[in-house]
PDB file of C-alpha atoms in Angstrom:
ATOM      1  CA  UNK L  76    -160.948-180.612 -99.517  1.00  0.00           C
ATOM      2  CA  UNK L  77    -159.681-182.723 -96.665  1.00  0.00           C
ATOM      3  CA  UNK L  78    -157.033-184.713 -97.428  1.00  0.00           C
ATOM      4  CA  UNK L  79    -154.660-187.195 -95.784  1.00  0.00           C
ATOM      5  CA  UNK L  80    -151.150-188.251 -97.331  1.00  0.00           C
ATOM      6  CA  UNK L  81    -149.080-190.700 -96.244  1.00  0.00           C
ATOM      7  CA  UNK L  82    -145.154-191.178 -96.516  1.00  0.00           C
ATOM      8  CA  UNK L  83    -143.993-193.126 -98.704  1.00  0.00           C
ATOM      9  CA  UNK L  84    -143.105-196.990 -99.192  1.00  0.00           C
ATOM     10  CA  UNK L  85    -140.380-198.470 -96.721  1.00  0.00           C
ATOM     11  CA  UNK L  86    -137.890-201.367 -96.947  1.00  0.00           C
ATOM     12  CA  UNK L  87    -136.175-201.955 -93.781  1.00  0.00           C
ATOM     13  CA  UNK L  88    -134.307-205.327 -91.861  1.00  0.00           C
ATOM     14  CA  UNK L  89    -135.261-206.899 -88.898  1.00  0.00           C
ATOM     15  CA  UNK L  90    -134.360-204.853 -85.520  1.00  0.00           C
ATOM     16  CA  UNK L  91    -134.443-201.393 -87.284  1.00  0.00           C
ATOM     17  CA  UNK L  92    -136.569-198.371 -85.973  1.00  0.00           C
ATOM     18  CA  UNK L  93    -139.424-196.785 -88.380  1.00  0.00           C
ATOM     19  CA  UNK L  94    -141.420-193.769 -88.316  1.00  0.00           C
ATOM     20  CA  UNK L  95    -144.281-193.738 -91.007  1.00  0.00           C
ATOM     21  CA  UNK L  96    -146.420-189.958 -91.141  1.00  0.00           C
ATOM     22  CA  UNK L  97    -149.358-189.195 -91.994  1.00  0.00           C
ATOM     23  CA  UNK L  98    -150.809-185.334 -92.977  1.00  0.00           C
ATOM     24  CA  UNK L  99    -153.949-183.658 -92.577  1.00  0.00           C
ATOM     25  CA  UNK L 100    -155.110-180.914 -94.618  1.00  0.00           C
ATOM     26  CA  UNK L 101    -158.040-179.220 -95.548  1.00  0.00           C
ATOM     27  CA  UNK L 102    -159.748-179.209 -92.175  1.00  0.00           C
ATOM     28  CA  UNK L 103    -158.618-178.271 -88.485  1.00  0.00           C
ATOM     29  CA  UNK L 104    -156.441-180.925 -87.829  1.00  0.00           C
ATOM     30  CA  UNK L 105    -156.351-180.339 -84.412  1.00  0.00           C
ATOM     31  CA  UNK L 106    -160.156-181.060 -84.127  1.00  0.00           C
ATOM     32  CA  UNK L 107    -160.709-184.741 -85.258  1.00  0.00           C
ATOM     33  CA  UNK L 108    -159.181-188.278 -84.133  1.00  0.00           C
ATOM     34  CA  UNK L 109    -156.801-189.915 -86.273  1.00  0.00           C
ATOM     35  CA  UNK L 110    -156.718-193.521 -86.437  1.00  0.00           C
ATOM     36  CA  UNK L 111    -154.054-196.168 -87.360  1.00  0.00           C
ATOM     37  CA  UNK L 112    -155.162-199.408 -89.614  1.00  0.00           C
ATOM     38  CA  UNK L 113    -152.683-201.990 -90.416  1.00  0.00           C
ATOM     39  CA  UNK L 114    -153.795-204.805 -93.228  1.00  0.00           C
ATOM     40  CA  UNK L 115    -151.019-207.603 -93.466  1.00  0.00           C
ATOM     41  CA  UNK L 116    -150.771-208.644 -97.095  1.00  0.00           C
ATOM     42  CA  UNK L 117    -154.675-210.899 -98.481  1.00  0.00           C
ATOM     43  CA  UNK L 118    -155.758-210.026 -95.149  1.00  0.00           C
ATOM     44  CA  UNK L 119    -157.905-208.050 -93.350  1.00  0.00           C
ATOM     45  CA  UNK L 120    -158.166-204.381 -91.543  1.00  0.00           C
ATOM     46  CA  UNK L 121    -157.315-204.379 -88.653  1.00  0.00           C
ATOM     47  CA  UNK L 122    -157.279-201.439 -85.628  1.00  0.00           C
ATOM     48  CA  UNK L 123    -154.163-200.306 -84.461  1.00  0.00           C
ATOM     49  CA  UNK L 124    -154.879-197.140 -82.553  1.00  0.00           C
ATOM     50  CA  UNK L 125    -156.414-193.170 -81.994  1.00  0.00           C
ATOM     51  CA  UNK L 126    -155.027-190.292 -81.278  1.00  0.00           C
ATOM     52  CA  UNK L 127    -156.521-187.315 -80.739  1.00  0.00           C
ATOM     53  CA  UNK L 128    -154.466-184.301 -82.207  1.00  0.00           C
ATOM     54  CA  UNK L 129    -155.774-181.566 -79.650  1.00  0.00           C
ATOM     55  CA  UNK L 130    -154.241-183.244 -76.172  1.00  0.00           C
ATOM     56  CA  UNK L 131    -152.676-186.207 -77.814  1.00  0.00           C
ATOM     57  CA  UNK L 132    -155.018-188.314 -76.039  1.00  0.00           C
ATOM     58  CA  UNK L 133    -154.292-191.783 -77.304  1.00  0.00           C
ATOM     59  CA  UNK L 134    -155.536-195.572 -77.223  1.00  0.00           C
ATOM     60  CA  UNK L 135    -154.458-198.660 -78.434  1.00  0.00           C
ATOM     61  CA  UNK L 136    -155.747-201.760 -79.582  1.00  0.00           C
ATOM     62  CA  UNK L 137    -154.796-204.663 -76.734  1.00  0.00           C
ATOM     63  CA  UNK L 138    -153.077-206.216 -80.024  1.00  0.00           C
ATOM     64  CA  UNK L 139    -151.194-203.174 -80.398  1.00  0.00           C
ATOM     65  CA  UNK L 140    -150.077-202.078 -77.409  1.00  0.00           C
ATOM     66  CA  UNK L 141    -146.743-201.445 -76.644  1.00  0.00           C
ATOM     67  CA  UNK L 142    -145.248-202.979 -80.366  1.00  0.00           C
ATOM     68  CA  UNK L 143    -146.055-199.159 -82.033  1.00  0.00           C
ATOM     69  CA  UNK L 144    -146.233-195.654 -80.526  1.00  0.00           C
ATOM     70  CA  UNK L 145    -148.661-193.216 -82.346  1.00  0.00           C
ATOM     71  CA  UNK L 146    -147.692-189.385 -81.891  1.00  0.00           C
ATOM     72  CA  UNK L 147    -148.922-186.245 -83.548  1.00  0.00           C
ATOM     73  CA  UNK L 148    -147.064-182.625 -83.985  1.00  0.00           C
ATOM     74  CA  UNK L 149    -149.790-180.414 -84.045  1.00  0.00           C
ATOM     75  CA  UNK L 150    -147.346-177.637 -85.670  1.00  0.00           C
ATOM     76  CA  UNK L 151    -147.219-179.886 -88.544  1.00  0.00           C
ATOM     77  CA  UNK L 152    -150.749-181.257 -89.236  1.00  0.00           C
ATOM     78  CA  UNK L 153    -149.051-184.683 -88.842  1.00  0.00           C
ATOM     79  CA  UNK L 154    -149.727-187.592 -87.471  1.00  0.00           C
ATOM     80  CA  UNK L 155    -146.986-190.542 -86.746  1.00  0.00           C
ATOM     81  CA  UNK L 156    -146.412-194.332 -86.256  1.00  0.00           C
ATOM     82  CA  UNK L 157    -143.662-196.080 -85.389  1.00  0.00           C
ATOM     83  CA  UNK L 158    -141.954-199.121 -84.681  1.00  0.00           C
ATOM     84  CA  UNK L 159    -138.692-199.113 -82.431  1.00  0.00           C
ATOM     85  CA  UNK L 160    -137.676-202.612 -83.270  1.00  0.00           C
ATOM     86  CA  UNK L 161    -139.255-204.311 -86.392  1.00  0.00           C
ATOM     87  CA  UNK L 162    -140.205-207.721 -86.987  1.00  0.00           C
ATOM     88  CA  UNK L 163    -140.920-209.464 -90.175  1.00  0.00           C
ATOM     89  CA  UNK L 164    -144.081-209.807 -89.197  1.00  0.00           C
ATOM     90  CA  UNK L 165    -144.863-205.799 -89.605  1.00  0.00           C
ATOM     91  CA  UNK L 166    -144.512-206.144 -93.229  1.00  0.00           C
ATOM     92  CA  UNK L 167    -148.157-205.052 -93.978  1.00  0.00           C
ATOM     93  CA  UNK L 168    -150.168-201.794 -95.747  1.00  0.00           C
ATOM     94  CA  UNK L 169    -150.263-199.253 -92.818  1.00  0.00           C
ATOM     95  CA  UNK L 170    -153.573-196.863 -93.685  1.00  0.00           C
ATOM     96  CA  UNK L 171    -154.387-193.576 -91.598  1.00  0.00           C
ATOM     97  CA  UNK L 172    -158.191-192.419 -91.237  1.00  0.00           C
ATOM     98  CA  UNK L 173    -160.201-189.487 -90.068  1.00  0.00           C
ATOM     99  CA  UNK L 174    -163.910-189.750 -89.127  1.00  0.00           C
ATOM    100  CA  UNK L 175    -166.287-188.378 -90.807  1.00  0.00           C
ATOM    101  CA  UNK L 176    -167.168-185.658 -88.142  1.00  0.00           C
ATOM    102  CA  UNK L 177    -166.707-184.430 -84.651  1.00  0.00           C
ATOM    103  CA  UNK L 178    -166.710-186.281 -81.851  1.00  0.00           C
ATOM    104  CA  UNK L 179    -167.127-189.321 -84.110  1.00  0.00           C
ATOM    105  CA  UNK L 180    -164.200-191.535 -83.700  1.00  0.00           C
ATOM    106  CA  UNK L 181    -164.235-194.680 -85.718  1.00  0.00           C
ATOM    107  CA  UNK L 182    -166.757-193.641 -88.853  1.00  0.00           C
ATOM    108  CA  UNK L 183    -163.666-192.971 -91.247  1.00  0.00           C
ATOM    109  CA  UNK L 184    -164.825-191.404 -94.346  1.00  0.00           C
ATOM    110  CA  UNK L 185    -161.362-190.102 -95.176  1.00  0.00           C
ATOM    111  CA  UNK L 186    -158.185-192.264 -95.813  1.00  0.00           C
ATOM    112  CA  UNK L 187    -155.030-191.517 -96.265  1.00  0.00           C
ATOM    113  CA  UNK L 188    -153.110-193.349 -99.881  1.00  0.00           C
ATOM    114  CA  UNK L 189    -151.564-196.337 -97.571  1.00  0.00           C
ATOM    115  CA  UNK L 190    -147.819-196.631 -96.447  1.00  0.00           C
ATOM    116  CA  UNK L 191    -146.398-200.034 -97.388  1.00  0.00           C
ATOM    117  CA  UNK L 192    -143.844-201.051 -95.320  1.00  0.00           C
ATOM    118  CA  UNK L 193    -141.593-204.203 -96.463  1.00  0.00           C
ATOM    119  CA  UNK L 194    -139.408-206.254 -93.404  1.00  0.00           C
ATOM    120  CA  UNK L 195    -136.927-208.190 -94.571  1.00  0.00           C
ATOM    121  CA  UNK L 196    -133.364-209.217 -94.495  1.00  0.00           C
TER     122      UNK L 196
ATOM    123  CA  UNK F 195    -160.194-213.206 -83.956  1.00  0.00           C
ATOM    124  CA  UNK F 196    -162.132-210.601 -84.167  1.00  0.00           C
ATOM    125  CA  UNK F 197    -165.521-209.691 -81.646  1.00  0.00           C
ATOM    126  CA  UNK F 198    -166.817-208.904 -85.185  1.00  0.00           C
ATOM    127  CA  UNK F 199    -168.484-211.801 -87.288  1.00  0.00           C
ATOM    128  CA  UNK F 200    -168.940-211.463 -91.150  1.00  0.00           C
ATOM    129  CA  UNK F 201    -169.398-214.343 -93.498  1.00  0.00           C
ATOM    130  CA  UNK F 202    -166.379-214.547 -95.751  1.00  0.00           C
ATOM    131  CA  UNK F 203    -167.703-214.670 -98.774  1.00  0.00           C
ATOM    132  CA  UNK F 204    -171.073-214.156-100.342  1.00  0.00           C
ATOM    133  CA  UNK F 205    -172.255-213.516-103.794  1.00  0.00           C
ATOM    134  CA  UNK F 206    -175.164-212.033-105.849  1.00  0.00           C
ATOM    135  CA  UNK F 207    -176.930-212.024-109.081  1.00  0.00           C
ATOM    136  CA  UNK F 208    -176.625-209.013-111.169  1.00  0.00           C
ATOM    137  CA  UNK F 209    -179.164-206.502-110.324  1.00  0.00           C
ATOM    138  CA  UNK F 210    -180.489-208.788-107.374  1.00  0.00           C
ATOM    139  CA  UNK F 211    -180.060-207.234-103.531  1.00  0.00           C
ATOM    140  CA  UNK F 212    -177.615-208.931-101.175  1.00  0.00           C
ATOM    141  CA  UNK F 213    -177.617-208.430 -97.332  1.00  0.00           C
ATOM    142  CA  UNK F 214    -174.030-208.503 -95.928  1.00  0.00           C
ATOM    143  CA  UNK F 215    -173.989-209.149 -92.032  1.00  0.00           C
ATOM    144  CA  UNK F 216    -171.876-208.293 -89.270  1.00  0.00           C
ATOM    145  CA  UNK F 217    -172.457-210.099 -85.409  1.00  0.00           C
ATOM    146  CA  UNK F 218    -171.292-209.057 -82.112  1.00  0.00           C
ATOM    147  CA  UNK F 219    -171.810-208.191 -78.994  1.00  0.00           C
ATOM    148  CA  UNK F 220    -171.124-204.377 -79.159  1.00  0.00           C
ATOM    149  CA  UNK F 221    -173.786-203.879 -81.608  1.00  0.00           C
ATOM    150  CA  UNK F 222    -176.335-204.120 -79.280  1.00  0.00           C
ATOM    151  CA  UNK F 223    -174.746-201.088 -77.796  1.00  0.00           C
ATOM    152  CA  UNK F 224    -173.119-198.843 -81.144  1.00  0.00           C
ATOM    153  CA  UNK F 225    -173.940-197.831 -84.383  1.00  0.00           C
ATOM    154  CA  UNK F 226    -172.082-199.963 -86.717  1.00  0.00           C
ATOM    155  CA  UNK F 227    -170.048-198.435 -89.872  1.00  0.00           C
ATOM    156  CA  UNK F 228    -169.695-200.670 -93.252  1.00  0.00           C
ATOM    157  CA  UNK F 229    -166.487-200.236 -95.378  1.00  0.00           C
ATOM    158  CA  UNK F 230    -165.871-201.293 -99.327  1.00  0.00           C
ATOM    159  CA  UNK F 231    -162.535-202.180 -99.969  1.00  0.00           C
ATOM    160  CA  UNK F 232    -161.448-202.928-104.184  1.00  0.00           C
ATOM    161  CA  UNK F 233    -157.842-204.275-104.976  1.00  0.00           C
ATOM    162  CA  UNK F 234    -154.869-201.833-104.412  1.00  0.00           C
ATOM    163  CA  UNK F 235    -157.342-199.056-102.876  1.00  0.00           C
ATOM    164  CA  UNK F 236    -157.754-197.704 -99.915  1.00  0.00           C
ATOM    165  CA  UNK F 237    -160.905-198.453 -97.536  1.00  0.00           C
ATOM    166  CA  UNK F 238    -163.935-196.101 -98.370  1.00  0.00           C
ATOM    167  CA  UNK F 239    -167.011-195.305 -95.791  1.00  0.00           C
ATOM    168  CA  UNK F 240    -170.343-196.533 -97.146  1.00  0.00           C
ATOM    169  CA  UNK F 241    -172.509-196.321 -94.220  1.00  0.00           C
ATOM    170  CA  UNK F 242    -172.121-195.190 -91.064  1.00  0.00           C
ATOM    171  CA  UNK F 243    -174.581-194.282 -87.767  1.00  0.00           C
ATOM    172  CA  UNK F 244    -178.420-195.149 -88.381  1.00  0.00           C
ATOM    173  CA  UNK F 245    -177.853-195.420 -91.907  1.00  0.00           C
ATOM    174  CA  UNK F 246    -176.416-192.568 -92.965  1.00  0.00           C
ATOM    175  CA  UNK F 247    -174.541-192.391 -96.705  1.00  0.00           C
ATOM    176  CA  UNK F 248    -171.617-190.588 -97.051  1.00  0.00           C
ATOM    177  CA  UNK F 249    -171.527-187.986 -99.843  1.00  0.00           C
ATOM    178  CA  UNK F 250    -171.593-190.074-103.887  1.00  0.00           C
ATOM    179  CA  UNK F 251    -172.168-193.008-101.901  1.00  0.00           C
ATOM    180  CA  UNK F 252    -175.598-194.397-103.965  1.00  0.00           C
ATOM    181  CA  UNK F 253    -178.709-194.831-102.757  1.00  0.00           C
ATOM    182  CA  UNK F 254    -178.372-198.774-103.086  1.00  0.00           C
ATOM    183  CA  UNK F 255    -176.287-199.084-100.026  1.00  0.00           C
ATOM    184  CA  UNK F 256    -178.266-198.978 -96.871  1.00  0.00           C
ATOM    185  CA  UNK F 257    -178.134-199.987 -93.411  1.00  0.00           C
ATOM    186  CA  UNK F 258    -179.706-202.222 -90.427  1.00  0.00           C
ATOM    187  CA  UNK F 259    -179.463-203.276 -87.100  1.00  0.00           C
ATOM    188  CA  UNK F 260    -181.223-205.713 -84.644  1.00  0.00           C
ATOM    189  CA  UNK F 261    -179.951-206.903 -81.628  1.00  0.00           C
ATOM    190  CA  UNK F 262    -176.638-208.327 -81.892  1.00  0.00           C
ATOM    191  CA  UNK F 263    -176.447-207.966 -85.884  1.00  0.00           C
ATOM    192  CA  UNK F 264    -175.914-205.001 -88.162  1.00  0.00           C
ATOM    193  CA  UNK F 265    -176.635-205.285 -92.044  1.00  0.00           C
ATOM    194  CA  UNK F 266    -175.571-203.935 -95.101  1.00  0.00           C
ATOM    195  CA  UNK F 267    -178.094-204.276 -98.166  1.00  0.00           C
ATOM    196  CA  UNK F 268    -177.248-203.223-101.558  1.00  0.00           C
ATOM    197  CA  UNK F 269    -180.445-203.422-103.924  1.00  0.00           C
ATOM    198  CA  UNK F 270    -179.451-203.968-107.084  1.00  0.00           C
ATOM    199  CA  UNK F 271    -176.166-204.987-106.747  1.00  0.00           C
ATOM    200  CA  UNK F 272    -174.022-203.375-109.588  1.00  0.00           C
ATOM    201  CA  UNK F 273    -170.802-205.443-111.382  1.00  0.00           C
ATOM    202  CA  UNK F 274    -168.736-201.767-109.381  1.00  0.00           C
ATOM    203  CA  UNK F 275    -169.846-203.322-106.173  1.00  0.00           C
ATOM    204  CA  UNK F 276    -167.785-206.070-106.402  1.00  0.00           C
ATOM    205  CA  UNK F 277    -165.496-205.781-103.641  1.00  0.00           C
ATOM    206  CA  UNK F 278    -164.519-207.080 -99.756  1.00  0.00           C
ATOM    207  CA  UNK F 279    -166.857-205.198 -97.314  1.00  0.00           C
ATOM    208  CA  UNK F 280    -165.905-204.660 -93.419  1.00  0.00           C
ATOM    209  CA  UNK F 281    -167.663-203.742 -90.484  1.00  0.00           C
ATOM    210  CA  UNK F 282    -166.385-201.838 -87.607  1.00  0.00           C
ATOM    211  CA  UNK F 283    -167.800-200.746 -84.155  1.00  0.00           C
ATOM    212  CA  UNK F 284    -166.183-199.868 -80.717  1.00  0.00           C
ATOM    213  CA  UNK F 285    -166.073-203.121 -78.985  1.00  0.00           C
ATOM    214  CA  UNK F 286    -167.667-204.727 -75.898  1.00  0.00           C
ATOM    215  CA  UNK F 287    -165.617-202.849 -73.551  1.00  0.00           C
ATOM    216  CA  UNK F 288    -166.389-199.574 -75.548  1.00  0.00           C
ATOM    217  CA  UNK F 289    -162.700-198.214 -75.157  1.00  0.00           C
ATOM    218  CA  UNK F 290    -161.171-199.865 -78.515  1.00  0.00           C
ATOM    219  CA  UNK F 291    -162.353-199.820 -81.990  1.00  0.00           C
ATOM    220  CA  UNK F 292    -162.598-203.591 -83.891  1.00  0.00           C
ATOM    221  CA  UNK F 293    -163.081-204.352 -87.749  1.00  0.00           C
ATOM    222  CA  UNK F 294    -164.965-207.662 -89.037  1.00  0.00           C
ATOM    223  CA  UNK F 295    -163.155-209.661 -90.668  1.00  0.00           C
ATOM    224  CA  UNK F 296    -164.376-208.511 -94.235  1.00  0.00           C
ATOM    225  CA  UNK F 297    -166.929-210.474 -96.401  1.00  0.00           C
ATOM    226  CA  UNK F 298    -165.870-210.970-100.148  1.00  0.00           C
ATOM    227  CA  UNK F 299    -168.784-209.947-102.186  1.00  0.00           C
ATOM    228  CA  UNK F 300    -168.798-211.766-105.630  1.00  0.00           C
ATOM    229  CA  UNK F 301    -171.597-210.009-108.465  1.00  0.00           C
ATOM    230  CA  UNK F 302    -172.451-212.801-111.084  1.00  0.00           C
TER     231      UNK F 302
END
């Protein structure tokens, strides 16, 4: 059964760092792209980013691009976000997702649980 | 804003079919995928490619695509299907991935 799960809930202030994870299991992790998807609180999805686990090859959204760095440790299964500075304005549900196949890269049949992560002072 | 247009909110008799649409210019190029999204859960894949169903996705859900606009059609909408439904695609420059900015479907 493939399955993605996602570190748990954060609370953190203004200018702190944040790494959020997000494991793969059930499948070969190194074979499929993982993708980042941030939805702020009543809003929408939104696309944050890809990586692909084999070479690391990764792209992000203009939007996203240099406010979050996604990483993966293939020894791990494990797939990262993170923030070296947050803002207020991060405060938001961060989802991982996994296409449904190879080489698809944005039909994402599997989810991880969410990681909500609270900004505030 | 997003190069993907949905209508924010749309709603449907019980049992009736509703068509949920998604514009932009991409589509014309890629395959569209359709997501349902209910309260306090994650996003789950309803239709993705052609119109191809996921596995325990019913047979309600299909897909559609002409020119710039890709469609979503349940037929016989169900009071479960109640629920904020987004579109994604790679966008016009083919190197990113966007999401529509999610209909609301109300069932009455």
């Amino acid at each position: 059964e493939v399955q993605l799960v996602q570190s748990g809930p954060e609370v953190k202030k203004p200018g702190e760092s944040l790494k959020i994870s997000c494991q793969g299991s059930g499948y070969t992790f190194t074979n499929y792209w993982i993708a980042w998807v941030r939805q702020m609180p009543g809003k929408g999805l939104e696309w944050m980013g890809i990586i692909y686990p084999g070479d690391s090859d990764t792209t992000y959204s203009p939007s996203f691009q240099g406010q979050v760095t996604i990483s993966v440790d293939k020894s791990l299964n494990t797939a990262y976000l993170q923030w070296s500075t947050l803002k207020a304005s991060d405060s938001a549900m961060y989802y991982c997702a996994r296409p449904s196949s190879t080489p698809l890269v944005y039909e994402y049949e599997y989810w991880g649980q969410g990681t909500l992560v609270t900004v505030s002072s | 804003s997003s190069e993907l247009t949905q209508d924010p909110a749309v709603s449907v008799a019980l049992g009736q079919t509703v068509r949920i649409t998604c514009q932009g210019d991409s589509l014309r190029t890629y395959y569209v995928s359709w997501f349902q999204q209910k309260p306090g859960q994650a996003p789950v894949l309803v239709i993705y490619g052609k119109n191809s169903r996921p596995s325990g996705i019913p047979d309600r859900f299909s897909g559609s695509s002409s020119g710039n606009t890709a469609s979503l059609t349940i037929t016989g909408a169900q009071a479960e299907d109640e629920a904020d439904y987004y579109c994604n695609c790679r966008d016009s420059s083919g190197d990113h991935v966007v999401f529509g900015g999610g209909t609301k479907l109300t069932v009455l």
